[in-house]
């Protein structure tokens, strides 16, 4: 007995809300567990990393992105394909240095903070969306790219925009081991 | 315009929409991390009867427990992390309950509210309906989902049966929270006999 399962628009919204609300509950719980903002930030980043390492497979399976040839291409894909696919937004990308390994994602809209007006009292250093940084970092690492990902600016902290900085790190030189016969 | 994607939803049994996947990943990570706070659950808990319950007493973080707390702390630890997950689900359920369309709040009959959970809430949250709803007409309801999305990726059958309750705690809270917003006080527990099927037991609390 299979009834046609159509998706009513409000279900779609509720489904999006589910992630945002769950994330909010998580941050609230972590604020209870950890007194220092740095600890909460670190924990969010760590959890994001765990998610990113698995999310990247889902992303690669859903999108048909080909091989990338530059950090700039990769950052564009993160902003225009991945963010669009999972969060429904398209941050704009800027390149911050001439060696073209430092980029910024400028988030005009941020669904994660839809229900957040301001940071909780006494939590002025909290990077509310730090999960995102961890996700990006974890995903990149799974495709063999090391990067530092942090929030450079945050609207919740009073900045005019929310900006995520991605710095691609040089791959360490691989040591060559000689085998003794 | 959506980016080209190879995996659009194929219907009830098909791949989840991309944005629905985020919640699943977050939930899995939460279970892994919040559980890791505490030591392994104690022995002697029967699989078929393992329920996630809201304990009446909560223990503060295990690190601050006095030495010699020992086995008591282990059990408390397990209850605590289940109740942490359940509590988070409760908060989210309350918020979701507020977002549901106005007409649902007009439901007065208890059974209609439970049917709403099985159809509309489950559809909104998991893109499927509950597979069966049974009641003794005396305030106890059993909601059965034969392929619960948060268990599907784990295994099928009896493998990982011990792990399953952790993946149900949040959803128990979700149900309890939504019911709370709809004016119904309840106690929700879950049990798993064989993955990915599970049952949620809702017992209405008369105040």
mmCIF file of C-alpha atoms in Angstrom:
data_model
loop_
_atom_site.group_PDB
_atom_site.id
_atom_site.type_symbol
_atom_site.label_atom_id
_atom_site.label_comp_id
_atom_site.label_asym_id
_atom_site.label_seq_id
_atom_site.Cartn_x
_atom_site.Cartn_y
_atom_site.Cartn_z
ATOM 1 C CA UNK A 1 0.000 0.000 0.000
ATOM 2 C CA UNK A 2 2.119 2.842 -1.212
ATOM 3 C CA UNK A 3 0.606 6.248 -1.043
ATOM 4 C CA UNK A 4 2.049 8.916 -3.255
ATOM 5 C CA UNK A 5 4.561 10.769 -1.152
ATOM 6 C CA UNK A 6 4.631 14.353 -2.264
ATOM 7 C CA UNK A 7 6.765 16.867 -0.491
ATOM 8 C CA UNK A 8 4.728 19.758 0.754
ATOM 9 C CA UNK A 9 6.700 22.990 0.825
ATOM 10 C CA UNK A 10 6.372 23.311 4.570
ATOM 11 C CA UNK A 11 7.979 19.906 5.026
ATOM 12 C CA UNK A 12 10.968 21.133 3.112
ATOM 13 C CA UNK A 13 11.259 24.139 5.383
ATOM 14 C CA UNK A 14 10.877 22.004 8.484
ATOM 15 C CA UNK A 15 13.608 19.731 7.242
ATOM 16 C CA UNK A 16 15.965 22.676 6.830
ATOM 17 C CA UNK A 17 14.911 23.962 10.209
ATOM 18 C CA UNK A 18 15.709 20.586 11.703
ATOM 19 C CA UNK A 19 19.399 20.915 10.962
ATOM 20 C CA UNK A 20 19.590 24.528 12.069
ATOM 21 C CA UNK A 21 17.687 23.867 15.291
ATOM 22 C CA UNK A 22 19.711 20.761 16.073
ATOM 23 C CA UNK A 23 22.880 22.727 15.542
ATOM 24 C CA UNK A 24 21.618 25.388 17.920
ATOM 25 C CA UNK A 25 20.845 22.782 20.547
ATOM 26 C CA UNK A 26 24.334 21.358 20.101
ATOM 27 C CA UNK A 27 25.999 24.733 20.597
ATOM 28 C CA UNK A 28 23.848 25.345 23.668
ATOM 29 C CA UNK A 29 24.857 21.971 25.092
ATOM 30 C CA UNK A 30 28.528 22.598 24.439
ATOM 31 C CA UNK A 31 28.264 25.973 26.137
ATOM 32 C CA UNK A 32 26.945 24.133 29.154
ATOM 33 C CA UNK A 33 29.776 21.609 29.039
ATOM 34 C CA UNK A 34 32.649 24.018 28.460
ATOM 35 C CA UNK A 35 33.228 27.320 30.188
ATOM 36 C CA UNK A 36 35.762 28.743 27.797
ATOM 37 C CA UNK A 37 34.753 29.941 24.346
ATOM 38 C CA UNK A 38 37.985 28.545 22.857
ATOM 39 C CA UNK A 39 37.019 25.083 24.056
ATOM 40 C CA UNK A 40 33.582 25.267 22.490
ATOM 41 C CA UNK A 41 35.113 26.566 19.270
ATOM 42 C CA UNK A 42 37.659 23.780 19.232
ATOM 43 C CA UNK A 43 35.002 21.166 19.857
ATOM 44 C CA UNK A 44 32.766 22.495 17.095
ATOM 45 C CA UNK A 45 35.726 22.467 14.739
ATOM 46 C CA UNK A 46 36.559 18.898 15.727
ATOM 47 C CA UNK A 47 33.005 17.712 15.169
ATOM 48 C CA UNK A 48 32.904 19.566 11.876
ATOM 49 C CA UNK A 49 36.086 17.824 10.850
ATOM 50 C CA UNK A 50 34.520 14.445 11.509
ATOM 51 C CA UNK A 51 31.476 15.405 9.473
ATOM 52 C CA UNK A 52 33.572 16.861 6.640
ATOM 53 C CA UNK A 53 35.580 13.698 6.178
ATOM 54 C CA UNK A 54 32.364 11.830 5.446
ATOM 55 C CA UNK A 55 30.403 14.597 3.785
ATOM 56 C CA UNK A 56 32.967 14.918 1.014
ATOM 57 C CA UNK A 57 32.111 11.436 -0.245
ATOM 58 C CA UNK A 58 28.439 12.328 -0.337
ATOM 59 C CA UNK A 59 29.313 15.538 -2.156
ATOM 60 C CA UNK A 60 31.493 13.846 -4.741
ATOM 61 C CA UNK A 61 28.786 11.283 -5.370
ATOM 62 C CA UNK A 62 26.133 13.931 -5.915
ATOM 63 C CA UNK A 63 28.043 16.477 -7.915
ATOM 64 C CA UNK A 64 29.957 15.753 -11.065
ATOM 65 C CA UNK A 65 32.937 17.925 -10.360
ATOM 66 C CA UNK A 66 35.966 17.049 -12.390
ATOM 67 C CA UNK A 67 39.557 17.276 -11.384
ATOM 68 C CA UNK A 68 40.601 20.679 -10.103
ATOM 69 C CA UNK A 69 43.800 22.347 -11.180
ATOM 70 C CA UNK A 70 44.113 25.199 -8.774
ATOM 71 C CA UNK A 71 43.218 26.284 -5.268
ATOM 72 C CA UNK A 72 41.072 28.940 -6.827
ATOM 73 C CA UNK A 73 38.986 26.349 -8.665
ATOM 74 C CA UNK A 74 38.561 24.347 -5.502
ATOM 75 C CA UNK A 75 37.409 27.354 -3.522
ATOM 76 C CA UNK A 76 34.932 28.228 -6.249
ATOM 77 C CA UNK A 77 33.505 24.735 -6.077
ATOM 78 C CA UNK A 78 33.181 24.891 -2.317
ATOM 79 C CA UNK A 79 31.292 28.160 -2.593
ATOM 80 C CA UNK A 80 29.207 27.609 -5.694
ATOM 81 C CA UNK A 81 28.497 23.910 -5.590
ATOM 82 C CA UNK A 82 28.899 22.578 -2.072
ATOM 83 C CA UNK A 83 27.462 25.474 -0.095
ATOM 84 C CA UNK A 84 24.653 25.748 -2.619
ATOM 85 C CA UNK A 85 23.870 22.065 -2.426
ATOM 86 C CA UNK A 86 23.829 21.687 1.330
ATOM 87 C CA UNK A 87 22.913 25.079 2.688
ATOM 88 C CA UNK A 88 21.234 26.741 -0.269
ATOM 89 C CA UNK A 89 23.543 29.757 -0.269
ATOM 90 C CA UNK A 90 26.385 30.856 -2.518
ATOM 91 C CA UNK A 91 29.104 32.762 -0.710
ATOM 92 C CA UNK A 92 31.258 35.006 -2.839
ATOM 93 C CA UNK A 93 34.931 34.188 -3.163
ATOM 94 C CA UNK A 94 37.875 36.531 -2.954
ATOM 95 C CA UNK A 95 41.552 35.748 -3.192
ATOM 96 C CA UNK A 96 43.605 37.412 -0.537
ATOM 97 C CA UNK A 97 47.170 37.077 -1.647
ATOM 98 C CA UNK A 98 49.312 37.011 -4.720
ATOM 99 C CA UNK A 99 50.572 33.482 -4.185
ATOM 100 C CA UNK A 100 46.910 32.495 -4.554
ATOM 101 C CA UNK A 101 46.634 30.156 -1.650
ATOM 102 C CA UNK A 102 44.590 32.344 0.705
ATOM 103 C CA UNK A 103 40.927 32.804 -0.003
ATOM 104 C CA UNK A 104 37.860 34.168 1.686
ATOM 105 C CA UNK A 105 34.265 33.081 1.499
ATOM 106 C CA UNK A 106 31.962 35.983 2.203
ATOM 107 C CA UNK A 107 28.617 34.797 3.516
ATOM 108 C CA UNK A 108 25.864 37.236 2.818
ATOM 109 C CA UNK A 109 23.206 34.989 4.272
ATOM 110 C CA UNK A 110 23.894 32.308 6.839
ATOM 111 C CA UNK A 111 21.130 29.784 7.458
ATOM 112 C CA UNK A 112 22.822 28.457 10.576
ATOM 113 C CA UNK A 113 22.117 31.660 12.449
ATOM 114 C CA UNK A 114 18.537 32.049 11.288
ATOM 115 C CA UNK A 115 17.226 31.735 14.812
ATOM 116 C CA UNK A 116 20.124 33.425 16.546
ATOM 117 C CA UNK A 117 19.865 37.125 17.225
ATOM 118 C CA UNK A 118 23.023 37.540 19.188
ATOM 119 C CA UNK A 119 25.635 35.529 20.987
ATOM 120 C CA UNK A 120 24.736 34.400 24.518
ATOM 121 C CA UNK A 121 25.870 36.656 27.330
ATOM 122 C CA UNK A 122 29.487 36.158 28.264
ATOM 123 C CA UNK A 123 30.229 34.312 25.049
ATOM 124 C CA UNK A 124 31.713 37.084 22.996
ATOM 125 C CA UNK A 125 34.481 34.917 21.512
ATOM 126 C CA UNK A 126 32.211 32.111 20.494
ATOM 127 C CA UNK A 127 32.498 31.208 16.826
ATOM 128 C CA UNK A 128 28.932 30.040 16.551
ATOM 129 C CA UNK A 129 29.360 28.491 13.103
ATOM 130 C CA UNK A 130 32.730 26.927 13.716
ATOM 131 C CA UNK A 131 31.350 23.582 12.606
ATOM 132 C CA UNK A 132 31.554 24.920 9.048
ATOM 133 C CA UNK A 133 35.285 25.516 9.341
ATOM 134 C CA UNK A 134 35.833 21.980 10.530
ATOM 135 C CA UNK A 135 33.666 20.580 7.755
ATOM 136 C CA UNK A 136 35.651 22.391 5.067
ATOM 137 C CA UNK A 137 38.952 21.388 6.636
ATOM 138 C CA UNK A 138 37.931 17.734 6.976
ATOM 139 C CA UNK A 139 36.581 17.545 3.461
ATOM 140 C CA UNK A 140 39.729 19.054 1.971
ATOM 141 C CA UNK A 141 41.939 16.726 3.928
ATOM 142 C CA UNK A 142 40.105 13.746 2.476
ATOM 143 C CA UNK A 143 41.132 14.910 -0.966
ATOM 144 C CA UNK A 144 44.686 15.344 0.224
ATOM 145 C CA UNK A 145 44.659 19.079 0.700
ATOM 146 C CA UNK A 146 45.783 20.566 3.984
ATOM 147 C CA UNK A 147 44.222 23.879 4.874
ATOM 148 C CA UNK A 148 43.647 26.225 7.746
ATOM 149 C CA UNK A 149 40.038 27.323 7.892
ATOM 150 C CA UNK A 150 38.876 29.968 10.335
ATOM 151 C CA UNK A 151 36.360 32.721 10.717
ATOM 152 C CA UNK A 152 37.942 36.033 9.861
ATOM 153 C CA UNK A 153 34.836 38.085 10.448
ATOM 154 C CA UNK A 154 31.532 37.241 12.056
ATOM 155 C CA UNK A 155 28.286 39.221 11.900
ATOM 156 C CA UNK A 156 27.312 37.777 15.256
ATOM 157 C CA UNK A 157 30.335 39.471 16.752
ATOM 158 C CA UNK A 158 29.442 42.813 15.276
ATOM 159 C CA UNK A 159 31.418 42.661 12.053
ATOM 160 C CA UNK A 160 29.730 43.834 8.890
ATOM 161 C CA UNK A 161 30.026 40.500 7.116
ATOM 162 C CA UNK A 162 30.672 36.898 7.923
ATOM 163 C CA UNK A 163 33.918 35.778 6.320
ATOM 164 C CA UNK A 164 35.552 32.362 6.330
ATOM 165 C CA UNK A 165 39.243 32.298 5.487
ATOM 166 C CA UNK A 166 40.753 29.262 3.767
ATOM 167 C CA UNK A 167 44.534 29.048 3.620
ATOM 168 C CA UNK A 168 45.849 26.153 1.610
ATOM 169 C CA UNK A 169 49.033 24.834 3.137
ATOM 170 C CA UNK A 170 51.958 23.576 1.177
ATOM 171 C CA UNK A 171 52.214 19.824 1.177
ATOM 172 C CA UNK A 172 55.121 18.689 3.321
ATOM 173 C CA UNK A 173 58.015 17.276 1.366
ATOM 174 C CA UNK A 174 57.758 13.533 1.312
ATOM 175 C CA UNK A 175 60.752 11.881 2.781
ATOM 176 C CA UNK A 176 62.221 9.217 0.688
ATOM 177 C CA UNK A 177 63.194 6.146 2.609
ATOM 178 C CA UNK A 178 65.869 3.939 1.285
ATOM 179 C CA UNK A 179 65.371 0.310 1.897
ATOM 180 C CA UNK A 180 68.322 -1.666 2.900
ATOM 181 C CA UNK A 181 68.531 -4.777 0.848
ATOM 182 C CA UNK B 1 19.571 27.288 -9.931
ATOM 183 C CA UNK B 2 20.708 24.106 -8.363
ATOM 184 C CA UNK B 3 24.106 22.815 -9.341
ATOM 185 C CA UNK B 4 24.017 19.661 -11.368
ATOM 186 C CA UNK B 5 23.679 16.787 -9.005
ATOM 187 C CA UNK B 6 23.723 13.112 -9.630
ATOM 188 C CA UNK B 7 21.629 12.191 -6.657
ATOM 189 C CA UNK B 8 18.256 13.853 -6.574
ATOM 190 C CA UNK B 9 15.687 12.155 -4.422
ATOM 191 C CA UNK B 10 14.197 9.146 -6.131
ATOM 192 C CA UNK B 11 11.144 8.935 -3.926
ATOM 193 C CA UNK B 12 10.392 7.207 -0.705
ATOM 194 C CA UNK B 13 13.177 4.689 -0.904
ATOM 195 C CA UNK B 14 15.635 6.730 -2.911
ATOM 196 C CA UNK B 15 18.548 8.885 -1.929
ATOM 197 C CA UNK B 16 17.895 11.662 0.482
ATOM 198 C CA UNK B 17 17.979 15.210 -0.731
ATOM 199 C CA UNK B 18 21.342 16.806 -0.101
ATOM 200 C CA UNK B 19 20.138 19.201 2.513
ATOM 201 C CA UNK B 20 18.451 16.419 4.476
ATOM 202 C CA UNK B 21 21.756 14.613 4.639
ATOM 203 C CA UNK B 22 23.321 17.350 6.753
ATOM 204 C CA UNK B 23 21.086 16.527 9.686
ATOM 205 C CA UNK B 24 21.970 12.842 9.469
ATOM 206 C CA UNK B 25 25.682 13.576 9.479
ATOM 207 C CA UNK B 26 25.331 16.005 12.353
ATOM 208 C CA UNK B 27 23.277 13.488 14.317
ATOM 209 C CA UNK B 28 25.825 10.733 13.792
ATOM 210 C CA UNK B 29 28.633 13.014 14.929
ATOM 211 C CA UNK B 30 26.663 14.099 17.984
ATOM 212 C CA UNK B 31 26.055 10.509 18.992
ATOM 213 C CA UNK B 32 29.741 9.686 18.557
ATOM 214 C CA UNK B 33 31.034 12.721 20.416
ATOM 215 C CA UNK B 34 28.532 13.064 23.213
ATOM 216 C CA UNK B 35 28.763 9.356 23.897
ATOM 217 C CA UNK B 36 32.528 9.492 24.002
ATOM 218 C CA UNK B 37 32.311 11.670 27.091
ATOM 219 C CA UNK B 38 31.309 8.673 29.110
ATOM 220 C CA UNK B 39 32.643 5.175 29.713
ATOM 221 C CA UNK B 40 31.092 2.091 28.200
ATOM 222 C CA UNK B 41 27.666 1.089 29.454
ATOM 223 C CA UNK B 42 27.629 -1.484 32.199
ATOM 224 C CA UNK B 43 26.962 -5.175 31.605
ATOM 225 C CA UNK B 44 23.644 -6.890 31.987
ATOM 226 C CA UNK B 45 21.437 -4.701 29.881
ATOM 227 C CA UNK B 46 19.213 -6.775 27.659
ATOM 228 C CA UNK B 47 19.184 -5.700 24.058
ATOM 229 C CA UNK B 48 15.498 -6.109 23.377
ATOM 230 C CA UNK B 49 14.618 -4.237 26.482
ATOM 231 C CA UNK B 50 17.105 -1.452 26.373
ATOM 232 C CA UNK B 51 15.132 1.716 26.532
ATOM 233 C CA UNK B 52 16.278 5.255 26.434
ATOM 234 C CA UNK B 53 14.773 6.846 29.453
ATOM 235 C CA UNK B 54 14.914 10.278 30.926
ATOM 236 C CA UNK B 55 16.520 9.757 34.324
ATOM 237 C CA UNK B 56 15.124 11.663 37.232
ATOM 238 C CA UNK B 57 18.543 12.470 38.614
ATOM 239 C CA UNK B 58 21.335 13.857 36.506
ATOM 240 C CA UNK B 59 24.974 13.497 37.284
ATOM 241 C CA UNK B 60 27.309 16.376 36.564
ATOM 242 C CA UNK B 61 30.251 15.782 34.250
ATOM 243 C CA UNK B 62 31.934 12.526 35.157
ATOM 244 C CA UNK B 63 35.279 14.267 35.601
ATOM 245 C CA UNK B 64 33.999 16.009 38.665
ATOM 246 C CA UNK B 65 32.545 12.916 40.264
ATOM 247 C CA UNK B 66 34.347 11.957 43.459
ATOM 248 C CA UNK B 67 36.783 9.061 43.185
ATOM 249 C CA UNK B 68 35.244 5.743 44.100
ATOM 250 C CA UNK B 69 32.034 6.570 42.302
ATOM 251 C CA UNK B 70 32.911 3.562 40.191
ATOM 252 C CA UNK B 71 30.152 1.451 38.771
ATOM 253 C CA UNK B 72 27.440 3.836 39.822
ATOM 254 C CA UNK B 73 29.076 6.514 37.765
ATOM 255 C CA UNK B 74 29.328 4.257 34.747
ATOM 256 C CA UNK B 75 25.614 3.695 34.759
ATOM 257 C CA UNK B 76 24.968 7.342 35.484
ATOM 258 C CA UNK B 77 27.320 8.234 32.666
ATOM 259 C CA UNK B 78 25.366 6.157 30.232
ATOM 260 C CA UNK B 79 22.098 7.617 31.384
ATOM 261 C CA UNK B 80 23.552 11.061 31.277
ATOM 262 C CA UNK B 81 24.663 10.947 27.697
ATOM 263 C CA UNK B 82 21.401 9.387 26.611
ATOM 264 C CA UNK B 83 19.552 12.094 28.467
ATOM 265 C CA UNK B 84 21.767 14.766 26.938
ATOM 266 C CA UNK B 85 20.841 13.558 23.482
ATOM 267 C CA UNK B 86 17.211 13.157 24.504
ATOM 268 C CA UNK B 87 17.179 16.649 25.984
ATOM 269 C CA UNK B 88 18.536 18.142 22.789
ATOM 270 C CA UNK B 89 15.917 16.293 20.794
ATOM 271 C CA UNK B 90 13.288 17.641 23.165
ATOM 272 C CA UNK B 91 14.355 21.239 22.550
ATOM 273 C CA UNK B 92 14.339 20.721 18.818
ATOM 274 C CA UNK B 93 10.985 18.947 18.956
ATOM 275 C CA UNK B 94 9.478 21.860 20.856
ATOM 276 C CA UNK B 95 10.761 24.316 18.273
ATOM 277 C CA UNK B 96 9.567 22.160 15.383
ATOM 278 C CA UNK B 97 6.184 21.802 17.023
ATOM 279 C CA UNK B 98 5.831 25.556 16.995
ATOM 280 C CA UNK B 99 6.598 25.689 13.307
ATOM 281 C CA UNK B 100 4.013 23.172 12.235
ATOM 282 C CA UNK B 101 0.989 24.576 10.521
ATOM 283 C CA UNK B 102 -1.646 26.219 12.646
ATOM 284 C CA UNK B 103 -4.385 23.752 11.852
ATOM 285 C CA UNK B 104 -2.608 20.939 13.615
ATOM 286 C CA UNK B 105 -2.841 22.773 16.895
ATOM 287 C CA UNK B 106 -6.582 22.523 16.645
ATOM 288 C CA UNK B 107 -6.385 18.755 17.078
ATOM 289 C CA UNK B 108 -7.975 17.832 20.332
ATOM 290 C CA UNK B 109 -8.145 14.080 20.102
ATOM 291 C CA UNK B 110 -5.049 12.393 21.428
ATOM 292 C CA UNK B 111 -5.163 9.814 18.683
ATOM 293 C CA UNK B 112 -5.256 12.518 16.019
ATOM 294 C CA UNK B 113 -2.147 14.057 17.501
ATOM 295 C CA UNK B 114 -0.352 10.732 17.418
ATOM 296 C CA UNK B 115 -1.456 10.186 13.843
ATOM 297 C CA UNK B 116 -0.086 13.602 13.039
ATOM 298 C CA UNK B 117 3.293 12.584 14.441
ATOM 299 C CA UNK B 118 3.270 9.415 12.400
ATOM 300 C CA UNK B 119 2.338 11.096 9.159
ATOM 301 C CA UNK B 120 3.233 14.755 9.068
ATOM 302 C CA UNK B 121 6.096 15.036 11.511
ATOM 303 C CA UNK B 122 7.795 11.902 10.273
ATOM 304 C CA UNK B 123 7.319 12.999 6.666
ATOM 305 C CA UNK B 124 8.797 16.411 7.363
ATOM 306 C CA UNK B 125 11.723 15.081 9.332
ATOM 307 C CA UNK B 126 12.475 11.730 7.686
ATOM 308 C CA UNK B 127 10.671 11.933 4.336
ATOM 309 C CA UNK B 128 8.615 8.881 5.107
ATOM 310 C CA UNK B 129 5.685 7.956 7.257
ATOM 311 C CA UNK B 130 5.710 5.755 10.297
ATOM 312 C CA UNK B 131 4.889 2.197 9.303
ATOM 313 C CA UNK B 132 2.415 1.397 12.019
ATOM 314 C CA UNK B 133 0.682 2.897 15.009
ATOM 315 C CA UNK B 134 -0.885 0.790 17.716
ATOM 316 C CA UNK B 135 -2.586 1.788 20.920
ATOM 317 C CA UNK B 136 -4.255 0.267 23.893
ATOM 318 C CA UNK B 137 -6.638 3.238 23.948
ATOM 319 C CA UNK B 138 -5.482 3.909 27.465
ATOM 320 C CA UNK B 139 -2.717 6.352 26.758
ATOM 321 C CA UNK B 140 -0.015 4.048 25.458
ATOM 322 C CA UNK B 141 0.997 4.128 21.806
ATOM 323 C CA UNK B 142 3.558 2.100 19.925
ATOM 324 C CA UNK B 143 4.931 3.677 16.768
ATOM 325 C CA UNK B 144 6.832 1.313 14.532
ATOM 326 C CA UNK B 145 9.258 2.271 11.832
ATOM 327 C CA UNK B 146 10.523 -0.678 9.816
ATOM 328 C CA UNK B 147 13.378 1.193 8.244
ATOM 329 C CA UNK B 148 14.307 4.048 10.482
ATOM 330 C CA UNK B 149 16.559 6.397 8.512
ATOM 331 C CA UNK B 150 18.980 7.023 11.355
ATOM 332 C CA UNK B 151 19.593 3.278 11.678
ATOM 333 C CA UNK B 152 19.659 2.323 8.033
ATOM 334 C CA UNK B 153 23.246 3.250 7.433
ATOM 335 C CA UNK B 154 24.446 1.214 10.372
ATOM 336 C CA UNK B 155 23.617 -2.363 9.648
ATOM 337 C CA UNK B 156 20.728 -4.722 9.314
ATOM 338 C CA UNK B 157 19.770 -7.511 11.612
ATOM 339 C CA UNK B 158 21.431 -8.051 14.927
ATOM 340 C CA UNK B 159 24.786 -6.489 14.283
ATOM 341 C CA UNK B 160 25.347 -3.323 16.300
ATOM 342 C CA UNK B 161 22.196 -3.919 18.308
ATOM 343 C CA UNK B 162 24.027 -2.646 21.364
ATOM 344 C CA UNK B 163 24.748 0.633 19.629
ATOM 345 C CA UNK B 164 21.247 1.266 18.370
ATOM 346 C CA UNK B 165 19.765 2.974 21.462
ATOM 347 C CA UNK B 166 22.227 5.852 21.162
ATOM 348 C CA UNK B 167 20.823 6.570 17.741
ATOM 349 C CA UNK B 168 17.287 6.711 19.036
ATOM 350 C CA UNK B 169 17.682 8.981 22.039
ATOM 351 C CA UNK B 170 17.534 12.223 20.098
ATOM 352 C CA UNK B 171 14.420 11.130 18.227
ATOM 353 C CA UNK B 172 12.686 10.093 21.444
ATOM 354 C CA UNK B 173 13.254 13.610 22.675
ATOM 355 C CA UNK B 174 12.041 15.002 19.385
ATOM 356 C CA UNK B 175 8.746 13.173 19.748
ATOM 357 C CA UNK B 176 8.389 14.180 23.382
ATOM 358 C CA UNK B 177 9.154 17.822 22.539
ATOM 359 C CA UNK B 178 6.688 18.018 19.677
ATOM 360 C CA UNK B 179 4.002 16.452 21.838
ATOM 361 C CA UNK B 180 4.788 18.962 24.557
ATOM 362 C CA UNK B 181 4.176 21.869 22.201
ATOM 363 C CA UNK B 182 0.923 20.264 21.149
ATOM 364 C CA UNK B 183 -0.107 20.223 24.782
ATOM 365 C CA UNK B 184 0.585 16.579 25.556
ATOM 366 C CA UNK B 185 2.906 15.487 28.329
ATOM 367 C CA UNK B 186 4.530 12.162 27.616
ATOM 368 C CA UNK B 187 7.309 9.725 28.245
ATOM 369 C CA UNK B 188 8.935 8.331 25.124
ATOM 370 C CA UNK B 189 11.172 5.302 24.999
ATOM 371 C CA UNK B 190 12.505 3.288 22.096
ATOM 372 C CA UNK B 191 13.509 -0.284 21.510
ATOM 373 C CA UNK B 192 15.177 -2.176 18.717
ATOM 374 C CA UNK B 193 14.794 -5.874 18.026
ATOM 375 C CA UNK B 194 16.558 -5.954 14.656
ATOM 376 C CA UNK B 195 18.001 -3.076 12.684
ATOM 377 C CA UNK B 196 16.792 -0.979 10.980
ATOM 378 C CA UNK B 197 13.350 -1.517 12.481
ATOM 379 C CA UNK B 198 12.545 0.177 15.772
ATOM 380 C CA UNK B 199 9.602 0.997 17.957
ATOM 381 C CA UNK B 200 8.864 4.177 19.837
ATOM 382 C CA UNK B 201 6.659 3.808 22.845
ATOM 383 C CA UNK B 202 4.727 6.898 23.848
ATOM 384 C CA UNK B 203 3.041 6.878 27.231
ATOM 385 C CA UNK B 204 0.809 9.852 27.869
ATOM 386 C CA UNK B 205 1.283 11.336 31.301
ATOM 387 C CA UNK B 206 -1.835 12.553 32.972
ATOM 388 C CA UNK B 207 -0.940 15.544 35.094
#
